[in-house]
mmCIF file of C-alpha atoms in Angstrom:
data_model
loop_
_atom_site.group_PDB
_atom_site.id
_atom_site.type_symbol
_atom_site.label_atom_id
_atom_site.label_comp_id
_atom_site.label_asym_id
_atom_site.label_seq_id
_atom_site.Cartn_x
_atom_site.Cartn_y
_atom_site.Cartn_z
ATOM 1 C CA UNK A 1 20.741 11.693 25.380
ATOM 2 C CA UNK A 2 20.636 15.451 25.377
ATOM 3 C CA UNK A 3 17.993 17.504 27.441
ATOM 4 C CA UNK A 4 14.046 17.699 26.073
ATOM 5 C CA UNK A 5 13.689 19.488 23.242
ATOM 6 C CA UNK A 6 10.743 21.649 25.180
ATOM 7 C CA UNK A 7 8.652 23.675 23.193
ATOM 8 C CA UNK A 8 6.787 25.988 25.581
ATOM 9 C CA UNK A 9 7.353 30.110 26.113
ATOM 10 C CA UNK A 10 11.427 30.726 26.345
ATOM 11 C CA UNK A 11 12.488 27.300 24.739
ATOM 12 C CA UNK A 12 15.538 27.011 22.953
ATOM 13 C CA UNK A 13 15.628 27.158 18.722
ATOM 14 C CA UNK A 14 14.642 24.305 17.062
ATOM 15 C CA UNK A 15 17.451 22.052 16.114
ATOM 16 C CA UNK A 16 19.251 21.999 13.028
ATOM 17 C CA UNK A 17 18.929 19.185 10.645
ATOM 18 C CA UNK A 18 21.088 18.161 7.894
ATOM 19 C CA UNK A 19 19.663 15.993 5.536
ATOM 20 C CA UNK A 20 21.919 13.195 3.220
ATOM 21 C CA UNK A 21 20.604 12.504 -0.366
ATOM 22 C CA UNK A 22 23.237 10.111 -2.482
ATOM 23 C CA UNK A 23 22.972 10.027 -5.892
ATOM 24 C CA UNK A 24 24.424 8.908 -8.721
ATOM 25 C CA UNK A 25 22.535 12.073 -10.577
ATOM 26 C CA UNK A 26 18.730 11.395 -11.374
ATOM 27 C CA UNK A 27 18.106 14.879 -12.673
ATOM 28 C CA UNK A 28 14.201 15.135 -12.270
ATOM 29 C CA UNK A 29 13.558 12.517 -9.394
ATOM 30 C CA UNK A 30 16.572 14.469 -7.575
ATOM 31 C CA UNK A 31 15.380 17.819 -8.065
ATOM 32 C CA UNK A 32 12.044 16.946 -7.026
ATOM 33 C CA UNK A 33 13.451 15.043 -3.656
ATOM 34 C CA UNK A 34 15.844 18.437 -2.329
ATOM 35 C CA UNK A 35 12.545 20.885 -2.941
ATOM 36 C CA UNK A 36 10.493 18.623 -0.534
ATOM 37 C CA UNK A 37 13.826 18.692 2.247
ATOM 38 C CA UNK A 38 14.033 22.746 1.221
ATOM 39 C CA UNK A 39 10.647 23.651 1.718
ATOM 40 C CA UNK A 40 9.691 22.051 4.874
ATOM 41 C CA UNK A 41 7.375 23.288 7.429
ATOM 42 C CA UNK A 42 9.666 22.968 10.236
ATOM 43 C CA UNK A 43 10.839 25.738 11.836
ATOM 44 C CA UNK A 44 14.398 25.222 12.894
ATOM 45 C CA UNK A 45 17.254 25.672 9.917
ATOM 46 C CA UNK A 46 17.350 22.692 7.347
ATOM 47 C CA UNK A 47 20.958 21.591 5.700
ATOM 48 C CA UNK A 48 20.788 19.452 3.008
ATOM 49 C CA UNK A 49 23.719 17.663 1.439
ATOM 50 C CA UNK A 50 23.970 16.371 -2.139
ATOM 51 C CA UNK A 51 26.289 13.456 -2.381
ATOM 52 C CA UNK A 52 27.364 12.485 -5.856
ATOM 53 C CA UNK A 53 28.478 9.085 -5.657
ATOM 54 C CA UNK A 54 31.380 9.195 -8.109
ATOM 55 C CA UNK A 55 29.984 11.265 -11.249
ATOM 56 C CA UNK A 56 30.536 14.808 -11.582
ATOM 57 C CA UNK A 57 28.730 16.904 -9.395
ATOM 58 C CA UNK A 58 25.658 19.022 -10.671
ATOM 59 C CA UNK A 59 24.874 22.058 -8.707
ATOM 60 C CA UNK A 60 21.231 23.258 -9.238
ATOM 61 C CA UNK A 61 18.949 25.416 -7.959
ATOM 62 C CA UNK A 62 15.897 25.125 -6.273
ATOM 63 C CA UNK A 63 12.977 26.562 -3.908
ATOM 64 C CA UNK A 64 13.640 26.970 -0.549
ATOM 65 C CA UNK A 65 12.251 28.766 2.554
ATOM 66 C CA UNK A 66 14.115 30.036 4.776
ATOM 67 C CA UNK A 67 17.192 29.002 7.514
ATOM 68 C CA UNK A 68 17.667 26.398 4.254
ATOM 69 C CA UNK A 69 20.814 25.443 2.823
ATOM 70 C CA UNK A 70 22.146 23.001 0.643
ATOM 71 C CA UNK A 71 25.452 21.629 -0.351
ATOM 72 C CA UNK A 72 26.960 19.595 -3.355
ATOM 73 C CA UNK A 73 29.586 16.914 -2.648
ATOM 74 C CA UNK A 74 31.514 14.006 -4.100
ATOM 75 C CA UNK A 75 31.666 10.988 -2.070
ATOM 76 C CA UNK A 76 35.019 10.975 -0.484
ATOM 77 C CA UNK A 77 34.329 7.184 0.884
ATOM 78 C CA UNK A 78 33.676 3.793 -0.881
ATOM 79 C CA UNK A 79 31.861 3.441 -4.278
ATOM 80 C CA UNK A 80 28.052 2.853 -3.568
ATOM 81 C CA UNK A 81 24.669 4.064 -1.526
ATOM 82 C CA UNK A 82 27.014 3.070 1.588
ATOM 83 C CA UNK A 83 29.579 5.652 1.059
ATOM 84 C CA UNK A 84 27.560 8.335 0.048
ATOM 85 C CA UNK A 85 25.915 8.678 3.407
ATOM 86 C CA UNK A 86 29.077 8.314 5.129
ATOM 87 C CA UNK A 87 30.484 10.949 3.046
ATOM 88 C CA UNK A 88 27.246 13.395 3.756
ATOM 89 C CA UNK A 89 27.257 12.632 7.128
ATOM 90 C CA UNK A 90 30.940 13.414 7.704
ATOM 91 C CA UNK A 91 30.042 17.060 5.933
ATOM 92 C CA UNK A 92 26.670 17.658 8.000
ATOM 93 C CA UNK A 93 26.533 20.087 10.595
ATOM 94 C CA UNK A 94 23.607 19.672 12.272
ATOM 95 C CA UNK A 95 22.252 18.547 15.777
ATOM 96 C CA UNK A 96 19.588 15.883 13.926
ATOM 97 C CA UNK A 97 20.616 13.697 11.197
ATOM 98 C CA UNK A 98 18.637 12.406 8.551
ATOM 99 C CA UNK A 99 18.485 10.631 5.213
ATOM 100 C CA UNK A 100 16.213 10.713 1.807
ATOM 101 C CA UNK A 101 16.699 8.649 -1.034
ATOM 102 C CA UNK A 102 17.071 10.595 -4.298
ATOM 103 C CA UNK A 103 13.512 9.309 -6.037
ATOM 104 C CA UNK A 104 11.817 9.597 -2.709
ATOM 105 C CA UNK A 105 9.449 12.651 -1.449
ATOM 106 C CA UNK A 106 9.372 13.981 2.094
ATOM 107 C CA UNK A 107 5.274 15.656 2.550
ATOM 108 C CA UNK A 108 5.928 19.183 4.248
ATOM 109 C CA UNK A 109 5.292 18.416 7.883
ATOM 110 C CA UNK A 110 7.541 15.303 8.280
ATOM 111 C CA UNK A 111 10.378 16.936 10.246
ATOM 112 C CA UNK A 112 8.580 19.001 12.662
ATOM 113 C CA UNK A 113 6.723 15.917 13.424
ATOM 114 C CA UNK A 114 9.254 13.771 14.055
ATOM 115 C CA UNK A 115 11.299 16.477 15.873
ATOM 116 C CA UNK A 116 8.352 16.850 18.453
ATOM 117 C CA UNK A 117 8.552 13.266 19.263
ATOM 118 C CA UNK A 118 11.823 13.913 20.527
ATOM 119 C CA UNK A 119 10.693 15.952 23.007
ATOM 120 C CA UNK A 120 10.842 12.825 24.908
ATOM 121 C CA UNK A 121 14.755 12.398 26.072
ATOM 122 C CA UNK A 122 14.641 8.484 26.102
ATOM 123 C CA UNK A 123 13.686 8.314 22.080
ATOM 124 C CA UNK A 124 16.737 9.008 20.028
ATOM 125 C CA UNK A 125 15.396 8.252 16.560
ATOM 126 C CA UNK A 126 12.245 8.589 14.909
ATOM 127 C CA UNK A 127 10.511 6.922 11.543
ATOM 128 C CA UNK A 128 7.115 7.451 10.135
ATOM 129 C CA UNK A 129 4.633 6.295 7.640
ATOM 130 C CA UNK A 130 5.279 5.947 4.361
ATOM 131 C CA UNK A 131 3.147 5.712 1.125
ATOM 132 C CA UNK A 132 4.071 3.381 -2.097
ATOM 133 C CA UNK A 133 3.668 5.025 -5.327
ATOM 134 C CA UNK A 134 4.657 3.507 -8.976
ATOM 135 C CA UNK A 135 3.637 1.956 -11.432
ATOM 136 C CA UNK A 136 0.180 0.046 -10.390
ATOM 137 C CA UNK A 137 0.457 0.848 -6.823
ATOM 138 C CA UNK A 138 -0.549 2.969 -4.597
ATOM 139 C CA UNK A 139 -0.795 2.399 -0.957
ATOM 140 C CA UNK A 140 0.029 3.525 2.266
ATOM 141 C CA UNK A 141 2.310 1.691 4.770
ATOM 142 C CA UNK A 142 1.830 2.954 8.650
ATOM 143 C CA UNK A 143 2.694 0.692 11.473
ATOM 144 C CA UNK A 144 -0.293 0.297 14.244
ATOM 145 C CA UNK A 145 2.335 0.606 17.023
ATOM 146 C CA UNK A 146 4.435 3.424 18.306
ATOM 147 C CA UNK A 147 8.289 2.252 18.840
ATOM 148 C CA UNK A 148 10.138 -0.382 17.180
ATOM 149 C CA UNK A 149 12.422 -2.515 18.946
ATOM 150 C CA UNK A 150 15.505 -4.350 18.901
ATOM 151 C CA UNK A 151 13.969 -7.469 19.311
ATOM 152 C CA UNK A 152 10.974 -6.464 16.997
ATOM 153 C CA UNK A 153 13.787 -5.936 13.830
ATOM 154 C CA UNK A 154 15.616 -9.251 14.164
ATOM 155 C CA UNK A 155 12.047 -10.790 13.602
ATOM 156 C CA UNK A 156 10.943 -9.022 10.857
ATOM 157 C CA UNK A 157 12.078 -6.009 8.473
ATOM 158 C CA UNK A 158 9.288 -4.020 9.121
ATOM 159 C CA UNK A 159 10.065 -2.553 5.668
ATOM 160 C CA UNK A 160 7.814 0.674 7.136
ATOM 161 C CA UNK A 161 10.908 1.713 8.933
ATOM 162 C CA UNK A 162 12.083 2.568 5.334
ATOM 163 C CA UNK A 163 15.487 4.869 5.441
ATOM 164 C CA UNK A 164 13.817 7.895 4.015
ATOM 165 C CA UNK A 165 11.589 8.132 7.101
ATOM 166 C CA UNK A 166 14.504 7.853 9.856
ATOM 167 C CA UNK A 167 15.683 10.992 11.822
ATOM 168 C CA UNK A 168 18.092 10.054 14.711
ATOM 169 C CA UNK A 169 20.224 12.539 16.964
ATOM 170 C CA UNK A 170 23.975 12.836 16.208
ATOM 171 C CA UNK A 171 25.166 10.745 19.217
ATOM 172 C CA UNK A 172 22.988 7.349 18.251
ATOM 173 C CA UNK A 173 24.829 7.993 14.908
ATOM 174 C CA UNK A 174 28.183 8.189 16.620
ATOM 175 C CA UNK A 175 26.580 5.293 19.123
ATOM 176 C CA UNK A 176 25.485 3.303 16.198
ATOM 177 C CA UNK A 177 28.375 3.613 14.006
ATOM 178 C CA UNK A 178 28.304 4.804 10.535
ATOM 179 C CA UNK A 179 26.116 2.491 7.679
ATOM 180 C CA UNK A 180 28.653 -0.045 6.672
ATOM 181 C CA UNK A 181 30.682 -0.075 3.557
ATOM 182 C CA UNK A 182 31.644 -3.777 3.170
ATOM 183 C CA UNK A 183 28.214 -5.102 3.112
ATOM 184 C CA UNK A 184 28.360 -6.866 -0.155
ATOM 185 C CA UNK A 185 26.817 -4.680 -3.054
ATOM 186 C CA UNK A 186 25.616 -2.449 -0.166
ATOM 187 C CA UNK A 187 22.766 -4.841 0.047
ATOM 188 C CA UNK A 188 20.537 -4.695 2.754
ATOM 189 C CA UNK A 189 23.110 -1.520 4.420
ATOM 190 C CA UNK A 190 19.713 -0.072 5.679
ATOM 191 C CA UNK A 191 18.474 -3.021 7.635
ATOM 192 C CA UNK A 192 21.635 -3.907 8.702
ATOM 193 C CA UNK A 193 22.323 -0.430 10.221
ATOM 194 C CA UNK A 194 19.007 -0.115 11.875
ATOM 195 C CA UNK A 195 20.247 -3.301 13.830
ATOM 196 C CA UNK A 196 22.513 -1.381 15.365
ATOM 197 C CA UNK A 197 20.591 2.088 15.865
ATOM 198 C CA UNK A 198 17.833 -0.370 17.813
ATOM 199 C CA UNK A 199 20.361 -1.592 19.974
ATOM 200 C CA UNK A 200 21.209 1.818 21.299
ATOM 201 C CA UNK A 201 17.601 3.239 21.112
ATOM 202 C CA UNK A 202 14.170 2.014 20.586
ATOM 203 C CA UNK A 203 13.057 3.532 17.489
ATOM 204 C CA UNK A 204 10.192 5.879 17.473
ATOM 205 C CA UNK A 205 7.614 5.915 15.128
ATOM 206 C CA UNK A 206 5.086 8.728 13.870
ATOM 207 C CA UNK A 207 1.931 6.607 12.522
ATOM 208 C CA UNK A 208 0.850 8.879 9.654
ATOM 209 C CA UNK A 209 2.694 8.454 5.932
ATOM 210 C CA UNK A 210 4.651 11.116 5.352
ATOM 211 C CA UNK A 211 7.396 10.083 2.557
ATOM 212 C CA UNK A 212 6.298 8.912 -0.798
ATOM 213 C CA UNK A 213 8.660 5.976 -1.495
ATOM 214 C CA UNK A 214 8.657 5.761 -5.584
ATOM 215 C CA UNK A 215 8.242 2.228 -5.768
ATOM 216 C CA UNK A 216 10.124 0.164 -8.541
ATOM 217 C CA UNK A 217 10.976 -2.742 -6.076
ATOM 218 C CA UNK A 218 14.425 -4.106 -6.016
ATOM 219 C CA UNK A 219 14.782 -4.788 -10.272
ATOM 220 C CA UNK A 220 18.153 -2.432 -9.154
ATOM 221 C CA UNK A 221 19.346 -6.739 -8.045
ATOM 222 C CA UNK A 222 17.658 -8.678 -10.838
ATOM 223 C CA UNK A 223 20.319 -10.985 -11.916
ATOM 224 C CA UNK A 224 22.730 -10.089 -8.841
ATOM 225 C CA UNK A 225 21.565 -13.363 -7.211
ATOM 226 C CA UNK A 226 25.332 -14.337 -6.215
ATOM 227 C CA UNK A 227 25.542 -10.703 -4.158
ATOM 228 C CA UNK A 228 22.873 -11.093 -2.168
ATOM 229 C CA UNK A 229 23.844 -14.648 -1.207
ATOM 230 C CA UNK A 230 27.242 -13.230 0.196
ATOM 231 C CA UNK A 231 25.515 -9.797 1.514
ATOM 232 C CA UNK A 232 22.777 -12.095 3.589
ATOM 233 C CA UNK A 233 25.607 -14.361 4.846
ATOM 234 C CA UNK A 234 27.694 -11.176 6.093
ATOM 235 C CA UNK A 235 24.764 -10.036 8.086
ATOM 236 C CA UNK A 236 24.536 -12.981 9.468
ATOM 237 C CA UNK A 237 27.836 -13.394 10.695
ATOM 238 C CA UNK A 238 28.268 -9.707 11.499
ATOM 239 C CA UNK A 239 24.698 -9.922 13.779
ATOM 240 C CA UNK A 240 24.723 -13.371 15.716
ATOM 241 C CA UNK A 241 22.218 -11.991 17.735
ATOM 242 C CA UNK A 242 19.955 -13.258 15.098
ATOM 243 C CA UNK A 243 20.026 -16.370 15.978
ATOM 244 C CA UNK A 244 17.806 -15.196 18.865
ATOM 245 C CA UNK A 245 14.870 -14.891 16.612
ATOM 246 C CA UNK A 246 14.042 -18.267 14.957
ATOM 247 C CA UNK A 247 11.823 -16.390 12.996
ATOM 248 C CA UNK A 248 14.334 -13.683 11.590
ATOM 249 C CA UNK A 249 16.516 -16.351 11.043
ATOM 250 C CA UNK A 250 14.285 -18.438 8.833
ATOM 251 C CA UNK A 251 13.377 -14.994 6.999
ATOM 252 C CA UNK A 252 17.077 -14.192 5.933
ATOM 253 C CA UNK A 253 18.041 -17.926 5.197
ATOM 254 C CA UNK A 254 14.578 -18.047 2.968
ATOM 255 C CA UNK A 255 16.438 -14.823 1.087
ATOM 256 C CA UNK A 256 19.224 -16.952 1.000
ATOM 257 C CA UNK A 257 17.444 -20.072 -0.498
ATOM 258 C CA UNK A 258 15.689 -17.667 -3.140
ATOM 259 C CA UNK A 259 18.462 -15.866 -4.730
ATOM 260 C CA UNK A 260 20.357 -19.652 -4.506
ATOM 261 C CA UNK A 261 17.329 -20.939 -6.622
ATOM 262 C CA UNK A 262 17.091 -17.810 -8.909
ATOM 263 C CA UNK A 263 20.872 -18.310 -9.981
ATOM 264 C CA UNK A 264 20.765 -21.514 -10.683
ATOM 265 C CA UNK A 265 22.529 -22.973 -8.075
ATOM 266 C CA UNK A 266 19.597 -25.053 -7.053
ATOM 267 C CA UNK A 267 21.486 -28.070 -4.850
ATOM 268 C CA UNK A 268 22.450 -25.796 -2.549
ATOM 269 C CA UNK A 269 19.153 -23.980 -2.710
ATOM 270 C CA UNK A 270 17.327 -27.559 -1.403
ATOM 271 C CA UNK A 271 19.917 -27.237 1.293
ATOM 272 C CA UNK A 272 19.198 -23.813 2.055
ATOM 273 C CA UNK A 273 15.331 -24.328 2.309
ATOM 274 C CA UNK A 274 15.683 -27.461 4.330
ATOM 275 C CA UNK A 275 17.001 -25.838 7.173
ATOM 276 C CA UNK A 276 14.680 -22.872 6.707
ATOM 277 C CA UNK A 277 11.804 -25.545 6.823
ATOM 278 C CA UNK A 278 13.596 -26.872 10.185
ATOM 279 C CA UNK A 279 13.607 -23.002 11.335
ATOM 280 C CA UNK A 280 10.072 -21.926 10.533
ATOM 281 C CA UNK A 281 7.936 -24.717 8.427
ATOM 282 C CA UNK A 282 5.575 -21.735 7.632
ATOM 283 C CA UNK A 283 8.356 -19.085 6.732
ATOM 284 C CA UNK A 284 6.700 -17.801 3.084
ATOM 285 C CA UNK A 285 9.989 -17.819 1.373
ATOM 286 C CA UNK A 286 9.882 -21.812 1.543
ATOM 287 C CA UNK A 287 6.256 -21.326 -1.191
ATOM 288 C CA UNK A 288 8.327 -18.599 -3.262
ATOM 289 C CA UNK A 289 11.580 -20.548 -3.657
ATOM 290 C CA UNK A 290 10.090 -24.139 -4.282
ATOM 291 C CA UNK A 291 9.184 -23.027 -8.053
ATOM 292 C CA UNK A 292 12.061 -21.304 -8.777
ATOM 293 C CA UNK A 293 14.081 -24.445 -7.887
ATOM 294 C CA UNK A 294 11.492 -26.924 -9.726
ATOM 295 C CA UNK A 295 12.430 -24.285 -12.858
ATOM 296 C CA UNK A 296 8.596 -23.335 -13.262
ATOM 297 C CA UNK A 297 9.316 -19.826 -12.654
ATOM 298 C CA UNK A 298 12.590 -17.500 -12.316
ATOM 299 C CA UNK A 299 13.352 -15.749 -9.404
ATOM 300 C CA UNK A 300 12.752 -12.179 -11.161
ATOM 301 C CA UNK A 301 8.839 -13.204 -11.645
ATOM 302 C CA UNK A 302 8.107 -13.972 -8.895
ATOM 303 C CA UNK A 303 10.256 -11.003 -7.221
ATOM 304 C CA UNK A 304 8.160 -8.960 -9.800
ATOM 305 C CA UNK A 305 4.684 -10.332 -8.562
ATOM 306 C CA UNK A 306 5.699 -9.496 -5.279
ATOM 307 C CA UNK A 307 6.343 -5.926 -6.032
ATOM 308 C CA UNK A 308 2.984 -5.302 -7.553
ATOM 309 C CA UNK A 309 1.530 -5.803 -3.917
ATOM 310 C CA UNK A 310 4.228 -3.526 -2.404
ATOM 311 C CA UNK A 311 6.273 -6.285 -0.978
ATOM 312 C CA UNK A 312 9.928 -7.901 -1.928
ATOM 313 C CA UNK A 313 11.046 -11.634 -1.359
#
């Protein structure tokens, strides 16, 4: 890891940051998301790339302080979220890398927060809070704890290390590896790239919200039941150290078994949830897919109740 970022009389500058928002164009929502990188409170330079993920790119202006730039590119990689970051990341210039999805907000002091964290040589990425906001919600999401583990990610999500929040020096990037293209329907790419960024370094966290996620859910996969079968049963093969959480595997095979029911395939559904059950009899998933098989629900209701209470399936 590089030497402490120290802060005190004859430090060096604070560290440049480039910033990666892909887009497919959201005019509005991705206007609003490059003023809140611009017009941060931190005090090193901020570099912010535009990625348009194969539509015309739309230069625009928009306030910024100062030691800000920002840059307009076509993704040069793969079709999809995946490739866009690749592509932005390839482009960036910066010491610190970091991310923001296009309908997301970043509150002013999130980057020199995170960069004082790093201050500490053994931390090579940092997340933070984050706070839900959408239609009938409105909540914040801040984990109690201060680092997030390897171990702690194959058990769970922990959907508060959300990609907006992460900032992570250039060498876990080139340690981690880039997010990965061939991840069916680039579902799940953020999970399954923080997999690897926790194997190189535990992940610190900031425990104040300060990203507004725009919360919609995931209605962006309603109907795409089949692709998240074969995007779940990638990571699995592409992680085997799953396996080492009985939990995490009972978590992503409960996915599985849900998106199984909600496209009708329901036989192998049953055989899905059975070994889930075998896994971890108390894994939710088994109460949310169990209707959806019995055809007293679809799988986009119950994915839409779930939403209302700032959760997915």
């Amino acid at each position: 890891m590089p030497e402490r970022l120290d802060r005190g009389p004859g430090a060096a500058p604070w560290p440049a940051v480039s910033v990666v928002v892909a887009t497919c164009d959201r005019p509005g929502l991705l206007e609003r998301a490059v003023a809140g990188i611009l017009t941060q409170d931190y005090p090193g330079p901020i570099e912010c790339l535009v990625v348009y993920d194969h539509v015309a790119v739309r230069p625009f202006d928009t306030p910024r302080g100062p030691s800000r730039t920002v840059r307009f590119l076509s993704n040069a990689h793969r079709q999809g979220l995946p490739g866009g970051r690749n592509s932005g990341v390839d482009a960036a210039s910066g010491e610190l890398l970091a991310f923001c999805d296009d309908d997301d907000v970043w509150l002013a002091g999130k980057l020199r927060r995170q960069v004082e964290m790093l201050t500490d040589p053994a931390v090579g990425a940092v997340s933070c809070g984050l706070r839900l906001k959408g239609p009938g919600i409105d909540k914040e999401r801040v984990l109690d704890r201060d680092r997030v583990t390897i171990d702690e990610l194959l058990d769970d999500r922990v959907m508060e290390v959300h990609s907006s929040t992460m900032l992570v020096r250039r060498e876990v990037w080139a340690a981690a590896g880039p997010v990965d293209e061939d991840i069916p329907g680039g579902y799940s790419e953020d999970y399954e790239w923080l997999l690897r960024v926790a194997a190189v370094t535990p992940i610190a966290v900031r425990r104040e919200p300060l990203v507004m996620v725009n919360w919609h859910g995931g209605s962006f996969y309603f109907g795409r039941w089949a692709t998240i079968v074969q995007a779940q049963r990638y990571l699995l093969g592409k992680h085997p150290e799953l396996a080492r959480s009985r939990t995490g595997m009972a978590r992503i095979r409960g996915q599985i078994a849900f998106a199984l029911a909600s496209g009708n395939r329901r036989a192998e559904a049953v055989r899905e949830l059975a070994a889930v059950v075998r896994l971890n009899p108390r894994e939710k998933r088994v109460l949310a897919t169990v209707p959806v098989i019995m055809g007293l629900v679809t799988g986009e209701r119950v994915l839409r109740m779930a939403q209302k209470r700032g959760r997915g399936v």
